[in-house]
Each structure stands twice: as structure tokens, then as C-alpha cells.
Amino acid sequence: MNGTGGFISDECREILQSASGSEGPVSSSKSPRSTQAHGKGSLVNHDRHSRSPIDGRPKKGGCGGKGTWGGLMDTDCSYPLDSKDPNYDSSEEECAHPNARKSAPDFDAYKKKATIIVEEYFATDDVLSATNELKELAMPSYNYYFVRKLVSMAMDRHDHEKEMAAVLISALYADVIDAAQVYRGFSNLVESADDLIVDIPDTVDILALFIARAVVDDILPPAFLQKQRTLLPNDSKGVEVLERAEKGYLAAPMHAENIERRWRVSKKTVEDVKARINNLLIEYVASGDKKEAYRCIKDLKVPFFHHEIVKRALVMAMEKQNTEDKLLDLLKEAAEEGLMNSSQITKGFSRMIDTVDDLSLDIPNAQKILKSLISKATSDGWLCASSLRSLSLEPRNKSLEENITKTFKSKCQSIIQEYFLTGDISEVFSCLEAENKTSAGELNSIFVKRLITLAMDRKNREKEMASVLLSSLCFPADDVVNGFVMLIESADDTALDNPVVVEDLAMFLARAVVDEALAPQHLEEVGVQFSGTDSLGGKVLQMAKSLLKARLSGERILRCWGGGGGSSTSGWAVEDVKLKIAKLLEEYESGGDIREAYRCIKELGMPFFHHEVVKKALVMVLEKKNERLWGLLAHCFGSGLITMNQMTKGFSRVEECLDDLALDVPDARKQFPAYVEKAKTIGWLDSSFYYGSSTNASVVMYFGTSVSARLLDPTCRKFDRMTCWRLLITLFSGSHFCCIAWEELSFKEYAHSQCKI
């Protein structure tokens, strides 16, 4: 029965109140038993407090004894919670206060919002945004849960997220989350270590490092470790966490620096990874601990570079034959457990075959030992020998001496670095002529590889300069193709320093096609070297093709790195380029230097747009009958700046605008065929180019469609059908007689004219 209802009178309620001796919700300020303050000089002393050290209060507040249910109005659960009780539930602590029912929905909403804030923070790494969102929740009494959730979610992620979590807690400490809430959050984490280890096997080590990091960052007091240890059972994982934090991290020398650097994600270099691989193999040979070796391999997080582990393990086995069985066993189990895939193992053995000649200088019987290792690995079933090339006992003949190649590589490095500083293409030409006097194709390919490799590790300015230089060098297309093949083959190593190597290589390859350093069919030659769309070469080729197929691909690819031949300016608009071309041609026509005009055209950095130079120069020649610009085109074509393809486009565009040009230059139709023949004679245009091809193409298409439709008409007479066949033969044989009258004649009139012919 509800004690606040109207079933009993006020007098009865007061009697019950005095009988129970409790001041529950039925007590009233008018009750004679209500608490009153009495001074020292009060005549009536109502203070019943005993002076005895023994608690003199009646059992259960004076409400019943053994076998009774307590007071009549006792409805709340005021018993203390015992963490050692088998039925203990930590969530009941949240409901221990009188407003538990009101706060439960608020706490559920807080948990959902806290989870969202943590996930967004891991995605954006924005400390300020996470701080503001947590402040907006305005529930500081629940901030311990945010600490717990942030750390528990970070424990199941990479080192980058762990470092982010530690940084965020340090930023929120005192300003947003007070010390008591941080303390409580870590206490809950230590208490729940037994549950966390089910999903996160490394809970003991990771949580210990979080606690040690909090102590180093002055977020937790060092006394936290000792106090928490007294509250936990001796066999709990929480005790292991605290011991690991104290003895494993905080007691070590230079512990503060080591703890702060533990999760710092530094940029890996090839040399660093090779050194770590070498160290883990040496430690494995000394200790024989496979689990530790596998853990170190996983911590490297470079699955695409596992072929280096295979190679170094084989070299070590060949140098110290007493370690052969141990190292082969390590590689075998790594392959069987899926730690290393078959392609990486095959690549490691292939690299050994390629370098076995050099290794023979230090190990005289290196080839025989390698053959023995290959046969053992094949017989154990973790190596496919058919995918390896045959190992010849005779040293391979090399196209170039090693010392010449090494010297040229070092020279290339200095030449390219100087070019990135000065931007002087002519200096690069002279240096290459001095270093590569025979113009050997292999050295050209090495230069292409070195140029793009150095550019990929720099900013957009250097990438643009590399593309401009590549298009200006005019290397044979085969040498450029071989250079890109070498780049793709070494992309696995490059990916350690440049994670977006696939995108960069695809852009360089597409830019080479746009700059006409390569032809589109050369992409297929690159693709033949790397079969399969899943291979790295297939991905590069597929991305390059998609870039080239896009609308306005030439202009977009040009502007991807800023344009302007390595300048700091952004890519020019088409109208700006047209204006610059017109000005440089006018300046040259009025008496300018041909070398200056040539330099200006080259500095545009838009070789795929050189047809605009040809078009404007031809129009000016037709208008002013000045052969000076014709000489400029001859100089550009002779030096290779303007290609035959660009010449053909330029002449075709002039032909298309002859009707408009005839309004200003009446004899333009008579002059243009003469210049076409002149260009054919000196080799600017192909002999298949003829005047009238572009203007009549649409007419040929229209009449071809009309004639075909007439042939399919069942009502067409036999005579008309024969005439249609004659017309089709005429259209597609190239002898376009009567083409001028086609636009004015109907099909019937043309058929009659054919009958007369």
C-alpha cells in the first residue's frame, strides 16, 4: 500500500512515523518528532546520542528482530554492494543513488554518444572537435565511462590509434575530465581485464602500457598501482596488468622516453626495415623462439616486403650452414600458417637466383647450396619450383659492365637533383651526352627510372618538372617503356616510402602518353610484362588507362601537378594558352628571335596542344603571306618539338575553318592546298593526308546511310539497286568524284547522273 495515499489519517500517519523511528517520505515539518536544534542552555535535553563507544542504536532501526521483515515503510535497498559476492554486478553501482531510475536513460544516451565521439576521433584525429563534443554532452559525472571506452576501443586497434587515445586523454585531463573521473575510468579498466582478454589477447601488455603512459603524463598518481592491487584478487588479470606496468615499464631506465615513443608511428624506410629483419633473424637463430620471431614479423606490418625476409634467411643459411635447418623450418611454418604468401616466397627465391653470381665471390659453392635449398623447400611443399627460372651454373652475361652502371646511377642522382634546383633542361642534355656517349638504351631506362623515383618522393613542382624533362629528352619509346617496367618491378620497395606509389606511377604513365613520350600502344607492352589485374603492374596500367579515357583527359592530366613546366603557377586555362601562343607568334613575326620563340613554345609545357601553334601560324601565313612563321614551324618540327601528329591536327583545324577564313582572306581556298602539298614534300604531313577529307566526312557518312537504307527498301527497283551499289563503292573507295555537288543533289538526281556516267 502506498504510504502517501489517503487511506489513513494524518494522526495515524504520525503514530506510525513515531513507532518506526524513521524519517522517510511521510515525515512532516509539523511532526512533534521532527529534528530541532537545541542550544547549550536548553532545559529539555532530547539528545539521545550515547557517549559510549559501542553503537547503542536498536537493531534494524528498532523495526523487528530475527525472522521479521524490517520497518513498515522500508522500501529502498540500502544494503552495501560487495564486489566478492558471486551475484555482484558492477552495473548496479550506477543505480545505487536514489535517482537511479531517472539517470539510467541519461547514462544509456551518454554511452551511445561517447562511442560515436571516439569513432569519429579515430577517423579524423581532431582533438579540438572531440573536446567540444564531449563538453556539449554536459554530463561530467559519466566521463569515467568515456575514458574506459576510449582506451578499450584503442586497445583493439593499431599503434596509431593507441597514441591518439593517449594524446586525447592528456588533452582532456583537468579541463574537461577531472582527476577523479580519470582515476575511476582506469580502475574500471583494470577490474574488467579478465573480460577484455577474451577479445584482446594482448590486454595485459597493452593496458599496462596505457597505465604507464598515464603515470608518465601525470594523469594517474603512482600510488594508483598499489591501491588498485589491494582491491583485486591475486589471481585476476588486473594484478598482472599492474605488475607489468610497474616492473616492465615504469621501473625500466629511461622509462619516460621509451613509453612516450612506444606508439609513435615513424616513417619507415627500406633500410630501417632491412635492419629489423636482420636483427629478428639473428635473434631467432640464437634463441630458437619461433613465436617471438613470428610476432616480430607481424609487427613489421610490411606483408608486401616479406620476400626480403626469405632472401636474408637464405643468405644466412648459405653463410652459416649449421643454421640451415632452423631457418628453413621457420620459413616452412610461416608459409603453412599463412604468415607469408606463396608469391612473396617465390619472389625471395627469385631474388636469390638473380644475385647468386655476386654471392659466389664470398661463398664459392653458392650455386650448389642454393640448388640444395630449393630442392628441400620444393620437397617439403612450401615452394613451387616451376615458377622459378632455371639456375645456370655459368655466370650470366650482362649487357653493361657493373662499374659503368653504378657510376652512371650516381651521376644521374646529381644531375636530377641539380635540375630540380635550377630547372635548366639544356644542362641536363649536355650532362647526359657526356655521361652516355654511346646513347645506350639501358642507361636511358635507368635515367627514366631514377628521374621518376626521385620526383615521386617530392612535391608537385618536381613531379611536373620530371614530366616536362621526360617529354623533352626524346628518348626512344622502348627505353621509356623499359624505364617504367623497372619502376613497377621495384614498386614494392618504393611503397615503404611512398604509400601512393600506384597512383603516382599511373599518373606519370598517363602523362607520358599525353606528352607523346609514349604512344598508347606502348601501354600494352607494359601490360604484357605484368599479367593479371591483381598484380601491381596491372593496377598501374588499369588506372593509367582510366585516366586517359576520361573526358578532357589531356588537360586534366596536365594540370594534376600544376602545369607550367615546373613553375609554381597553377595550370593555365585553354583561353590563356591560346592568348600566349598568339602573342609569341606576333612577337616573332614582327622581328623576334627564332630561339626565343622556340623557348616560349617549349615553356608552355603543353606538347599535346602544339596543334594550336600550327593552326595560328598557318592562319597568319595565309592572311599576311609572310613565310617567316613557316620557318618557325620548320625549326620546331626539325628539333622534334612539334610532332607529325600535331602538324596533322593543326592543318586539319585550318581546313575546318576555311569557310570563315575566306571572309577575310578570299583566296584562302587556293593558298591552302599549295601549303598542304609543300608540307607533304618536306615530311610534315603523311602522304595519305588530302585536302577535303575533313569537310566531306560528314557528307560521306550521311549519303552512306541514305544509300544503305535505299538498298534495304523492298520497293527499290533493280536499276536503282545497281546504282546504289555503284554509289557505295564510290563512297568507300576514296575516289570522291562529284563530292562538291552532293550537298545540293538528292539521291534520285545523283542516281540519274550515275546512269549518264
Coordinates of C-alpha atoms in Angstrom, one line a residue, residues 15 21 33 67 81 83 158 168 262 282 300 336 344 348 361 386 412 449 454 457 504 523 547 620 628 705 715 744:
I15 CA 1.8 7.4 15.1
G21 CA 11.5 5.7 14.4
R33 CA 9.4 14.2 16.4
G67 CA 12.7 -13.5 11.4
L81 CA 27.4 -3.8 -2.6
S83 CA 32.4 -7.0 -5.2
H158 CA 46.8 -0.1 -34.4
L168 CA 43.3 12.8 -26.2
R262 CA 56.3 3.2 -28.0
I282 CA 69.8 -13.2 -35.7
L300 CA 56.8 -5.1 -39.2
E336 CA 51.9 -23.1 -43.7
Q344 CA 56.5 -13.5 -51.5
G348 CA 62.5 -14.1 -52.4
L361 CA 82.5 -14.2 -54.6
S386 CA 58.2 -24.3 -61.6
C412 CA 72.1 10.5 -62.6
K449 CA 63.6 5.2 -63.5
L454 CA 63.2 11.0 -57.1
D457 CA 59.3 11.4 -53.2
D504 CA 51.8 8.3 -58.8
L523 CA 50.8 0.7 -72.6
L547 CA 42.8 8.4 -66.6
M620 CA 48.8 34.2 -90.1
R628 CA 58.7 33.9 -91.6
T705 CA 23.5 5.9 -94.5
T715 CA 10.2 -1.4 -103.3
E744 CA 22.8 20.1 -103.5

